[in-house]
PDB file of C-alpha atoms in Angstrom:
ATOM      1  CA  UNK A   1     106.976 -36.068 -53.810  1.00 48.00           C
ATOM      2  CA  UNK A   2     103.533 -35.458 -55.371  1.00 52.00           C
ATOM      3  CA  UNK A   3     101.928 -35.985 -51.945  1.00 52.00           C
ATOM      4  CA  UNK A   4     104.139 -33.404 -50.243  1.00 52.00           C
ATOM      5  CA  UNK A   5     103.554 -30.922 -53.038  1.00 51.00           C
ATOM      6  CA  UNK A   6      99.825 -31.492 -52.802  1.00 51.00           C
ATOM      7  CA  UNK A   7      99.934 -30.863 -49.039  1.00 51.00           C
ATOM      8  CA  UNK A   8     101.850 -27.632 -49.436  1.00 50.00           C
ATOM      9  CA  UNK A   9      99.363 -26.456 -52.017  1.00 48.00           C
ATOM     10  CA  UNK A  10      96.417 -27.239 -49.760  1.00 50.00           C
ATOM     11  CA  UNK A  11      98.060 -25.405 -46.862  1.00 50.00           C
ATOM     12  CA  UNK A  12      98.778 -22.298 -48.925  1.00 48.00           C
ATOM     13  CA  UNK A  13      95.248 -22.297 -50.313  1.00 50.00           C
ATOM     14  CA  UNK A  14      93.880 -22.579 -46.768  1.00 46.00           C
ATOM     15  CA  UNK A  15      95.959 -19.689 -45.341  1.00 49.00           C
ATOM     16  CA  UNK A  16      95.188 -17.195 -48.095  1.00 49.00           C
ATOM     17  CA  UNK A  17      91.519 -16.547 -47.176  1.00 53.00           C
ATOM     18  CA  UNK A  18      92.538 -15.808 -43.559  1.00 63.00           C
ATOM     19  CA  UNK A  19      94.629 -12.842 -44.690  1.00 70.00           C
ATOM     20  CA  UNK A  20      91.771 -11.439 -46.747  1.00 62.00           C
ATOM     21  CA  UNK A  21      89.375 -11.985 -43.843  1.00 67.00           C
ATOM     22  CA  UNK A  22      91.645  -9.971 -41.564  1.00 65.00           C
ATOM     23  CA  UNK A  23      91.853  -7.152 -44.115  1.00 70.00           C
ATOM     24  CA  UNK A  24      88.078  -7.232 -44.503  1.00 60.00           C
ATOM     25  CA  UNK A  25      87.553  -6.973 -40.725  1.00 68.00           C
ATOM     26  CA  UNK A  26      90.024  -4.083 -40.445  1.00 66.00           C
ATOM     27  CA  UNK A  27      88.299  -2.212 -43.263  1.00 61.00           C
ATOM     28  CA  UNK A  28      84.949  -2.847 -41.590  1.00 60.00           C
ATOM     29  CA  UNK A  29      86.146  -1.316 -38.328  1.00 59.00           C
ATOM     30  CA  UNK A  30      87.717   1.564 -40.255  1.00 58.00           C
ATOM     31  CA  UNK A  31      84.444   2.342 -42.042  1.00 57.00           C
ATOM     32  CA  UNK A  32      82.528   2.048 -38.765  1.00 58.00           C
ATOM     33  CA  UNK A  33      84.977   4.464 -37.110  1.00 54.00           C
ATOM     34  CA  UNK A  34      84.664   7.109 -39.853  1.00 56.00           C
ATOM     35  CA  UNK A  35      80.872   6.752 -39.928  1.00 57.00           C
ATOM     36  CA  UNK A  36      80.390   7.301 -36.196  1.00 60.00           C
ATOM     37  CA  UNK A  37      83.391   9.164 -34.731  1.00 64.00           C
ATOM     38  CA  UNK A  38      84.171  12.772 -35.601  1.00 69.00           C
ATOM     39  CA  UNK A  39      87.792  14.008 -35.477  1.00 70.00           C
ATOM     40  CA  UNK A  40      86.936  16.273 -32.529  1.00 74.00           C
ATOM     41  CA  UNK A  41      85.531  13.410 -30.439  1.00 72.00           C
ATOM     42  CA  UNK A  42      88.489  11.211 -31.404  1.00 72.00           C
ATOM     43  CA  UNK A  43      90.926  13.904 -30.255  1.00 78.00           C
ATOM     44  CA  UNK A  44      89.044  14.313 -26.970  1.00 78.00           C
ATOM     45  CA  UNK A  45      89.054  10.553 -26.340  1.00 80.00           C
ATOM     46  CA  UNK A  46      92.764  10.245 -27.164  1.00 84.00           C
ATOM     47  CA  UNK A  47      93.758  13.037 -24.766  1.00 85.00           C
ATOM     48  CA  UNK A  48      91.522  11.640 -22.026  1.00 85.00           C
ATOM     49  CA  UNK A  49      93.014   8.154 -22.346  1.00 89.00           C
ATOM     50  CA  UNK A  50      96.509   9.682 -22.370  1.00 90.00           C
ATOM     51  CA  UNK A  51      95.914  11.498 -19.080  1.00 90.00           C
ATOM     52  CA  UNK A  52      94.375   8.413 -17.463  1.00 91.00           C
ATOM     53  CA  UNK A  53      97.333   6.315 -18.617  1.00 94.00           C
ATOM     54  CA  UNK A  54      99.830   8.767 -17.122  1.00 92.00           C
ATOM     55  CA  UNK A  55      97.884   8.786 -13.861  1.00 92.00           C
ATOM     56  CA  UNK A  56      97.867   4.977 -13.740  1.00 92.00           C
ATOM     57  CA  UNK A  57     101.626   4.812 -14.344  1.00 93.00           C
ATOM     58  CA  UNK A  58     102.212   7.414 -11.636  1.00 91.00           C
ATOM     59  CA  UNK A  59     100.085   5.557  -9.083  1.00 89.00           C
ATOM     60  CA  UNK A  60     101.902   2.263  -9.729  1.00 91.00           C
ATOM     61  CA  UNK A  61     105.270   4.041  -9.460  1.00 90.00           C
ATOM     62  CA  UNK A  62     104.200   5.744  -6.242  1.00 89.00           C
ATOM     63  CA  UNK A  63     102.974   2.482  -4.727  1.00 87.00           C
ATOM     64  CA  UNK A  64     106.269   0.794  -5.586  1.00 88.00           C
ATOM     65  CA  UNK A  65     108.450   3.592  -4.221  1.00 88.00           C
ATOM     66  CA  UNK A  66     106.531   3.715  -0.924  1.00 85.00           C
ATOM     67  CA  UNK A  67     107.384   0.065  -0.349  1.00 86.00           C
ATOM     68  CA  UNK A  68     111.001   0.459  -1.481  1.00 86.00           C
ATOM     69  CA  UNK A  69     111.637   3.461   0.790  1.00 84.00           C
ATOM     70  CA  UNK A  70     109.885   1.827   3.747  1.00 82.00           C
ATOM     71  CA  UNK A  71     112.213  -1.182   3.471  1.00 83.00           C
ATOM     72  CA  UNK A  72     115.396   0.897   3.705  1.00 80.00           C
ATOM     73  CA  UNK A  73     117.206   1.069   7.037  1.00 78.00           C
ATOM     74  CA  UNK A  74     116.650   4.393   8.787  1.00 75.00           C
ATOM     75  CA  UNK A  75     116.172   5.911  12.221  1.00 77.00           C
ATOM     76  CA  UNK A  76     112.588   5.127  13.209  1.00 78.00           C
ATOM     77  CA  UNK A  77     112.430   7.533  16.151  1.00 82.00           C
ATOM     78  CA  UNK A  78     109.535   9.940  15.402  1.00 84.00           C
ATOM     79  CA  UNK A  79     110.359  13.611  14.954  1.00 85.00           C
ATOM     80  CA  UNK A  80     108.889  16.200  17.266  1.00 88.00           C
ATOM     81  CA  UNK A  81     105.713  17.760  15.880  1.00 87.00           C
ATOM     82  CA  UNK A  82     104.801  20.970  17.691  1.00 90.00           C
ATOM     83  CA  UNK A  83     101.384  21.211  16.028  1.00 87.00           C
ATOM     84  CA  UNK A  84     100.505  17.674  17.167  1.00 88.00           C
ATOM     85  CA  UNK A  85     101.614  18.478  20.711  1.00 86.00           C
ATOM     86  CA  UNK A  86      99.470  21.596  20.751  1.00 87.00           C
ATOM     87  CA  UNK A  87      96.411  19.824  19.350  1.00 86.00           C
ATOM     88  CA  UNK A  88      96.707  16.759  21.576  1.00 85.00           C
ATOM     89  CA  UNK A  89      97.788  18.312  24.874  1.00 84.00           C
ATOM     90  CA  UNK A  90      97.283  22.081  24.997  1.00 77.00           C
ATOM     91  CA  UNK A  91      94.006  22.734  23.199  1.00 76.00           C
ATOM     92  CA  UNK A  92      91.724  19.720  22.792  1.00 81.00           C
ATOM     93  CA  UNK A  93      88.915  21.830  21.332  1.00 84.00           C
ATOM     94  CA  UNK A  94      90.355  21.468  17.826  1.00 84.00           C
ATOM     95  CA  UNK A  95      90.532  17.688  18.207  1.00 84.00           C
ATOM     96  CA  UNK A  96      86.930  17.550  19.407  1.00 84.00           C
ATOM     97  CA  UNK A  97      85.975  19.705  16.427  1.00 84.00           C
ATOM     98  CA  UNK A  98      87.817  17.365  14.040  1.00 84.00           C
ATOM     99  CA  UNK A  99      85.754  14.357  15.127  1.00 84.00           C
ATOM    100  CA  UNK A 100      82.354  16.011  14.734  1.00 84.00           C
ATOM    101  CA  UNK A 101      80.292  13.914  12.318  1.00 78.00           C
ATOM    102  CA  UNK A 102      82.941  11.219  11.911  1.00 73.00           C
ATOM    103  CA  UNK A 103      80.446   8.367  12.300  1.00 73.00           C
ATOM    104  CA  UNK A 104      77.526  10.010  10.494  1.00 73.00           C
ATOM    105  CA  UNK A 105      78.428  11.731   7.229  1.00 71.00           C
ATOM    106  CA  UNK A 106      82.199  11.410   6.818  1.00 70.00           C
ATOM    107  CA  UNK A 107      83.639   8.785   4.456  1.00 75.00           C
ATOM    108  CA  UNK A 108      87.082   7.341   3.727  1.00 79.00           C
ATOM    109  CA  UNK A 109      89.519   8.698   1.151  1.00 79.00           C
ATOM    110  CA  UNK A 110      88.599   6.226  -1.607  1.00 80.00           C
ATOM    111  CA  UNK A 111      84.936   7.150  -1.223  1.00 84.00           C
ATOM    112  CA  UNK A 112      85.869  10.840  -1.449  1.00 86.00           C
ATOM    113  CA  UNK A 113      87.577  10.081  -4.765  1.00 87.00           C
ATOM    114  CA  UNK A 114      84.503   8.356  -6.208  1.00 89.00           C
ATOM    115  CA  UNK A 115      82.171  11.074  -4.916  1.00 89.00           C
ATOM    116  CA  UNK A 116      84.373  13.704  -6.587  1.00 91.00           C
ATOM    117  CA  UNK A 117      84.136  11.899  -9.940  1.00 90.00           C
ATOM    118  CA  UNK A 118      80.381  11.376  -9.600  1.00 91.00           C
ATOM    119  CA  UNK A 119      79.799  15.012  -8.608  1.00 90.00           C
ATOM    120  CA  UNK A 120      81.708  16.247 -11.655  1.00 91.00           C
ATOM    121  CA  UNK A 121      79.728  13.990 -14.003  1.00 88.00           C
ATOM    122  CA  UNK A 122      76.471  15.389 -12.620  1.00 89.00           C
ATOM    123  CA  UNK A 123      77.382  18.871 -13.890  1.00 87.00           C
ATOM    124  CA  UNK A 124      77.734  18.072 -17.577  1.00 83.00           C
ATOM    125  CA  UNK A 125      80.449  19.589 -19.789  1.00 83.00           C
ATOM    126  CA  UNK A 126      81.682  22.025 -17.143  1.00 88.00           C
ATOM    127  CA  UNK A 127      81.932  19.202 -14.634  1.00 89.00           C
ATOM    128  CA  UNK A 128      83.916  17.108 -17.116  1.00 88.00           C
ATOM    129  CA  UNK A 129      86.287  20.021 -17.668  1.00 90.00           C
ATOM    130  CA  UNK A 130      86.856  20.335 -13.904  1.00 92.00           C
ATOM    131  CA  UNK A 131      87.344  16.562 -13.685  1.00 92.00           C
ATOM    132  CA  UNK A 132      89.963  16.587 -16.459  1.00 91.00           C
ATOM    133  CA  UNK A 133      91.833  19.379 -14.692  1.00 93.00           C
ATOM    134  CA  UNK A 134      91.607  17.465 -11.420  1.00 93.00           C
ATOM    135  CA  UNK A 135      93.085  14.330 -12.986  1.00 93.00           C
ATOM    136  CA  UNK A 136      96.023  16.347 -14.346  1.00 93.00           C
ATOM    137  CA  UNK A 137      96.519  18.125 -10.998  1.00 94.00           C
ATOM    138  CA  UNK A 138      96.348  14.819  -9.107  1.00 94.00           C
ATOM    139  CA  UNK A 139      98.965  13.239 -11.381  1.00 94.00           C
ATOM    140  CA  UNK A 140     101.424  16.142 -11.113  1.00 94.00           C
ATOM    141  CA  UNK A 141     100.972  16.613  -7.362  1.00 94.00           C
ATOM    142  CA  UNK A 142     101.457  12.947  -6.558  1.00 92.00           C
ATOM    143  CA  UNK A 143     104.472  12.746  -8.878  1.00 93.00           C
ATOM    144  CA  UNK A 144     106.088  15.575  -6.888  1.00 93.00           C
ATOM    145  CA  UNK A 145     105.184  13.701  -3.725  1.00 91.00           C
ATOM    146  CA  UNK A 146     107.050  10.602  -4.941  1.00 91.00           C
ATOM    147  CA  UNK A 147     110.155  12.722  -5.524  1.00 91.00           C
ATOM    148  CA  UNK A 148     110.010  14.312  -2.065  1.00 90.00           C
ATOM    149  CA  UNK A 149     109.671  11.147   0.004  1.00 88.00           C
ATOM    150  CA  UNK A 150     112.159   9.274  -2.185  1.00 88.00           C
ATOM    151  CA  UNK A 151     115.060  11.692  -1.678  1.00 88.00           C
ATOM    152  CA  UNK A 152     114.492  12.450   2.027  1.00 85.00           C
ATOM    153  CA  UNK A 153     113.415   9.624   4.346  1.00 84.00           C
ATOM    154  CA  UNK A 154     111.614  10.709   7.497  1.00 85.00           C
ATOM    155  CA  UNK A 155     110.645   8.342  10.328  1.00 84.00           C
ATOM    156  CA  UNK A 156     106.912   7.829  10.555  1.00 83.00           C
ATOM    157  CA  UNK A 157     105.203   9.546  13.515  1.00 85.00           C
ATOM    158  CA  UNK A 158     103.865   6.116  14.459  1.00 81.00           C
ATOM    159  CA  UNK A 159     106.910   4.068  15.635  1.00 77.00           C
ATOM    160  CA  UNK A 160     104.970   0.814  15.237  1.00 77.00           C
ATOM    161  CA  UNK A 161     104.710   1.337  11.492  1.00 78.00           C
ATOM    162  CA  UNK A 162     107.097  -1.169   9.889  1.00 76.00           C
ATOM    163  CA  UNK A 163     107.052  -2.685   6.388  1.00 73.00           C
ATOM    164  CA  UNK A 164     108.687  -6.096   5.901  1.00 76.00           C
ATOM    165  CA  UNK A 165     107.870  -6.783   2.245  1.00 72.00           C
ATOM    166  CA  UNK A 166     107.615  -8.237  -0.296  1.00 78.00           C
ATOM    167  CA  UNK A 167     107.416  -5.369  -2.789  1.00 79.00           C
ATOM    168  CA  UNK A 168     104.347  -5.595  -5.009  1.00 78.00           C
ATOM    169  CA  UNK A 169     103.346  -2.608  -7.204  1.00 78.00           C
ATOM    170  CA  UNK A 170      99.781  -3.926  -7.466  1.00 75.00           C
ATOM    171  CA  UNK A 171      99.263  -4.251  -3.715  1.00 73.00           C
ATOM    172  CA  UNK A 172      97.268  -1.080  -3.094  1.00 70.00           C
ATOM    173  CA  UNK A 173      97.278  -1.497   0.699  1.00 70.00           C
ATOM    174  CA  UNK A 174     100.793  -2.576   1.731  1.00 65.00           C
ATOM    175  CA  UNK A 175     100.567  -2.798   5.500  1.00 64.00           C
ATOM    176  CA  UNK A 176     103.327  -0.931   7.310  1.00 62.00           C
ATOM    177  CA  UNK A 177     104.563   1.000   4.262  1.00 67.00           C
ATOM    178  CA  UNK A 178     104.243   4.449   5.814  1.00 76.00           C
ATOM    179  CA  UNK A 179     107.382   6.416   4.984  1.00 74.00           C
ATOM    180  CA  UNK A 180     105.618   8.480   2.298  1.00 78.00           C
ATOM    181  CA  UNK A 181     106.036  11.690   4.272  1.00 82.00           C
ATOM    182  CA  UNK A 182     106.888  15.369   3.657  1.00 84.00           C
ATOM    183  CA  UNK A 183     103.827  15.723   1.417  1.00 85.00           C
ATOM    184  CA  UNK A 184     100.511  14.037   2.210  1.00 86.00           C
ATOM    185  CA  UNK A 185      98.771  12.207  -0.616  1.00 86.00           C
ATOM    186  CA  UNK A 186      95.403  12.149   1.147  1.00 89.00           C
ATOM    187  CA  UNK A 187      95.237  15.922   1.407  1.00 92.00           C
ATOM    188  CA  UNK A 188      95.775  16.136  -2.375  1.00 93.00           C
ATOM    189  CA  UNK A 189      92.517  14.241  -2.902  1.00 93.00           C
ATOM    190  CA  UNK A 190      90.706  16.322  -0.276  1.00 93.00           C
ATOM    191  CA  UNK A 191      91.886  19.622  -1.760  1.00 94.00           C
ATOM    192  CA  UNK A 192      91.063  18.739  -5.374  1.00 95.00           C
ATOM    193  CA  UNK A 193      87.609  17.503  -4.355  1.00 94.00           C
ATOM    194  CA  UNK A 194      86.956  20.704  -2.396  1.00 94.00           C
ATOM    195  CA  UNK A 195      88.117  22.841  -5.328  1.00 95.00           C
ATOM    196  CA  UNK A 196      85.793  20.968  -7.689  1.00 94.00           C
ATOM    197  CA  UNK A 197      82.804  21.498  -5.390  1.00 93.00           C
ATOM    198  CA  UNK A 198      83.728  25.168  -4.905  1.00 94.00           C
ATOM    199  CA  UNK A 199      83.815  25.772  -8.665  1.00 94.00           C
ATOM    200  CA  UNK A 200      80.778  23.730  -9.690  1.00 92.00           C
ATOM    201  CA  UNK A 201      78.448  24.946  -6.946  1.00 90.00           C
ATOM    202  CA  UNK A 202      78.712  28.412  -8.524  1.00 88.00           C
ATOM    203  CA  UNK A 203      76.099  27.096 -10.994  1.00 86.00           C
ATOM    204  CA  UNK A 204      73.491  26.944  -8.219  1.00 86.00           C
ATOM    205  CA  UNK A 205      70.954  29.808  -8.135  1.00 87.00           C
ATOM    206  CA  UNK A 206      70.947  30.669  -4.411  1.00 87.00           C
ATOM    207  CA  UNK A 207      73.891  32.525  -2.901  1.00 84.00           C
ATOM    208  CA  UNK A 208      73.265  31.200   0.618  1.00 90.00           C
ATOM    209  CA  UNK A 209      73.264  27.613  -0.668  1.00 89.00           C
ATOM    210  CA  UNK A 210      76.565  28.169  -2.474  1.00 89.00           C
ATOM    211  CA  UNK A 211      78.107  29.640   0.686  1.00 92.00           C
ATOM    212  CA  UNK A 212      76.927  26.781   2.909  1.00 93.00           C
ATOM    213  CA  UNK A 213      78.209  24.120   0.507  1.00 91.00           C
ATOM    214  CA  UNK A 214      81.626  25.757   0.286  1.00 92.00           C
ATOM    215  CA  UNK A 215      81.889  26.156   4.061  1.00 93.00           C
ATOM    216  CA  UNK A 216      80.874  22.542   4.589  1.00 92.00           C
ATOM    217  CA  UNK A 217      83.392  21.073   2.141  1.00 92.00           C
ATOM    218  CA  UNK A 218      86.362  23.130   3.390  1.00 94.00           C
ATOM    219  CA  UNK A 219      85.507  22.378   7.021  1.00 91.00           C
ATOM    220  CA  UNK A 220      85.696  18.723   6.002  1.00 90.00           C
ATOM    221  CA  UNK A 221      89.204  19.283   4.650  1.00 92.00           C
ATOM    222  CA  UNK A 222      90.354  20.949   7.885  1.00 91.00           C
ATOM    223  CA  UNK A 223      88.809  18.192  10.013  1.00 90.00           C
ATOM    224  CA  UNK A 224      90.569  15.460   8.051  1.00 91.00           C
ATOM    225  CA  UNK A 225      93.896  17.266   8.251  1.00 91.00           C
ATOM    226  CA  UNK A 226      93.645  17.570  12.046  1.00 90.00           C
ATOM    227  CA  UNK A 227      92.683  13.907  12.428  1.00 90.00           C
ATOM    228  CA  UNK A 228      95.619  12.765  10.294  1.00 89.00           C
ATOM    229  CA  UNK A 229      97.979  14.706  12.580  1.00 90.00           C
ATOM    230  CA  UNK A 230      96.625  13.578  15.970  1.00 89.00           C
ATOM    231  CA  UNK A 231      96.281   9.949  14.795  1.00 87.00           C
ATOM    232  CA  UNK A 232      99.987   9.942  13.773  1.00 86.00           C
ATOM    233  CA  UNK A 233      99.385   9.218  10.090  1.00 85.00           C
ATOM    234  CA  UNK A 234     101.343  12.315   9.018  1.00 88.00           C
ATOM    235  CA  UNK A 235     103.296  15.194  10.462  1.00 89.00           C
ATOM    236  CA  UNK A 236     101.632  18.595  10.425  1.00 91.00           C
ATOM    237  CA  UNK A 237     104.146  19.797   7.817  1.00 91.00           C
ATOM    238  CA  UNK A 238     102.953  17.021   5.475  1.00 91.00           C
ATOM    239  CA  UNK A 239      99.394  18.289   5.625  1.00 92.00           C
ATOM    240  CA  UNK A 240     100.375  21.952   5.307  1.00 92.00           C
ATOM    241  CA  UNK A 241     102.620  21.380   2.282  1.00 92.00           C
ATOM    242  CA  UNK A 242     100.073  19.076   0.675  1.00 92.00           C
ATOM    243  CA  UNK A 243      97.393  21.756   0.867  1.00 94.00           C
ATOM    244  CA  UNK A 244      99.591  24.648  -0.315  1.00 94.00           C
ATOM    245  CA  UNK A 245     101.322  22.832  -3.181  1.00 93.00           C
ATOM    246  CA  UNK A 246      98.073  21.355  -4.492  1.00 94.00           C
ATOM    247  CA  UNK A 247      96.508  24.826  -4.551  1.00 95.00           C
ATOM    248  CA  UNK A 248      99.541  26.215  -6.397  1.00 95.00           C
ATOM    249  CA  UNK A 249      99.483  23.403  -8.967  1.00 95.00           C
ATOM    250  CA  UNK A 250      95.757  23.914  -9.523  1.00 95.00           C
ATOM    251  CA  UNK A 251      96.253  27.596 -10.339  1.00 93.00           C
ATOM    252  CA  UNK A 252      99.301  27.068 -12.604  1.00 92.00           C
ATOM    253  CA  UNK A 253      97.434  27.471 -15.899  1.00 89.00           C
ATOM    254  CA  UNK A 254     100.473  26.590 -18.014  1.00 92.00           C
ATOM    255  CA  UNK A 255     100.151  22.972 -16.837  1.00 91.00           C
ATOM    256  CA  UNK A 256      96.688  22.647 -18.394  1.00 90.00           C
ATOM    257  CA  UNK A 257      97.120  24.186 -21.848  1.00 87.00           C
ATOM    258  CA  UNK A 258      96.416  20.884 -23.656  1.00 84.00           C
ATOM    259  CA  UNK A 259      93.577  19.545 -21.516  1.00 83.00           C
ATOM    260  CA  UNK A 260      90.910  17.481 -23.326  1.00 75.00           C
ATOM    261  CA  UNK A 261      88.043  19.753 -24.290  1.00 75.00           C
ATOM    262  CA  UNK A 262      84.595  18.605 -25.355  1.00 71.00           C
ATOM    263  CA  UNK A 263      83.636  19.954 -28.808  1.00 64.00           C
ATOM    264  CA  UNK A 264      80.898  22.576 -28.755  1.00 66.00           C
ATOM    265  CA  UNK A 265      78.115  22.224 -29.657  1.00 58.00           C
ATOM    266  CA  UNK A 266      78.194  18.611 -28.515  1.00 56.00           C
ATOM    267  CA  UNK A 267      74.917  17.428 -30.045  1.00 46.00           C
ATOM    268  CA  UNK A 268      76.083  16.910 -33.686  1.00 57.00           C
ATOM    269  CA  UNK A 269      79.011  14.788 -32.502  1.00 51.00           C
ATOM    270  CA  UNK A 270      76.834  12.662 -30.206  1.00 54.00           C
ATOM    271  CA  UNK A 271      74.248  12.237 -32.944  1.00 51.00           C
ATOM    272  CA  UNK A 272      76.877  10.955 -35.361  1.00 55.00           C
ATOM    273  CA  UNK A 273      78.294   8.666 -32.673  1.00 53.00           C
ATOM    274  CA  UNK A 274      74.946   7.067 -31.762  1.00 56.00           C
ATOM    275  CA  UNK A 275      72.638   7.736 -34.734  1.00 53.00           C
ATOM    276  CA  UNK A 276      74.912   8.018 -37.746  1.00 56.00           C
ATOM    277  CA  UNK A 277      72.100   7.302 -40.257  1.00 56.00           C
ATOM    278  CA  UNK A 278      69.180   9.735 -39.981  1.00 54.00           C
ATOM    279  CA  UNK A 279      68.237  10.632 -43.573  1.00 55.00           C
ATOM    280  CA  UNK A 280      64.830  12.168 -42.771  1.00 54.00           C
ATOM    281  CA  UNK A 281      66.026  14.191 -39.772  1.00 56.00           C
ATOM    282  CA  UNK A 282      63.598  12.529 -37.350  1.00 55.00           C
ATOM    283  CA  UNK A 283      66.148  12.612 -34.523  1.00 51.00           C
ATOM    284  CA  UNK A 284      66.607  16.370 -34.952  1.00 52.00           C
ATOM    285  CA  UNK A 285      62.846  16.911 -34.918  1.00 52.00           C
ATOM    286  CA  UNK A 286      62.495  14.866 -31.718  1.00 49.00           C
ATOM    287  CA  UNK A 287      65.295  16.791 -29.983  1.00 47.00           C
ATOM    288  CA  UNK A 288      63.862  20.157 -31.031  1.00 53.00           C
ATOM    289  CA  UNK A 289      60.472  19.214 -29.614  1.00 51.00           C
TER     290      UNK A 289
END
């Protein structure tokens, strides 16, 4: 009995410092947080993480539903697309126009997404504001897209497109899962990227440069829409609805009332975040110089 009691005492005495160590570490992080992070920056970070989390959940849900819908039995005979027939057979000039520059300056959809993010970051606080709005617009538009192709199954314009499984939400390129129709997801990315460039290039000093940039980016959108139709990735109605609905969502201001907003002026918050201890004001003097 004395041995067992002695062992229990040693164990209790050993566990007690661990609890105090945990409390000490938590208090250390708490003090570090209050020393460096202002409430405004914390609110901005929380809202930004919230929007990114919602977008991630939506993309996983969309990827899962594409595979689920593509596995269901349905008539796989393609529907007649009058716009595709016109572009492919009646007037080939539009198709030739759509492939101008394909192998020189045009990039895939994922690259467009990264270029959009990079372009917004280059333009400082205004670019970040446009990026935050784009993330919200992308999430809402693609959520509506999931609803549309989940309640009405259309046969893919490419009859060879066939998904056999298995369903994996984390498989970002499920081959043959192509029944995500009625509302193109690619044109959402193209439209949001073009809107971001259209807004941010207004900061440039030369009117001719602004006009040329806007013409170039919207011509890119039209070219990609035509190619998606004639290559049987989507019906023409998918591209048309994708463009129109994305534009409507972008201009629905009520959807963006709680967007993350960088505190202004930003410098005091960044100074506290990076240089919390500056008793002699040397950092301020350096910035002012």
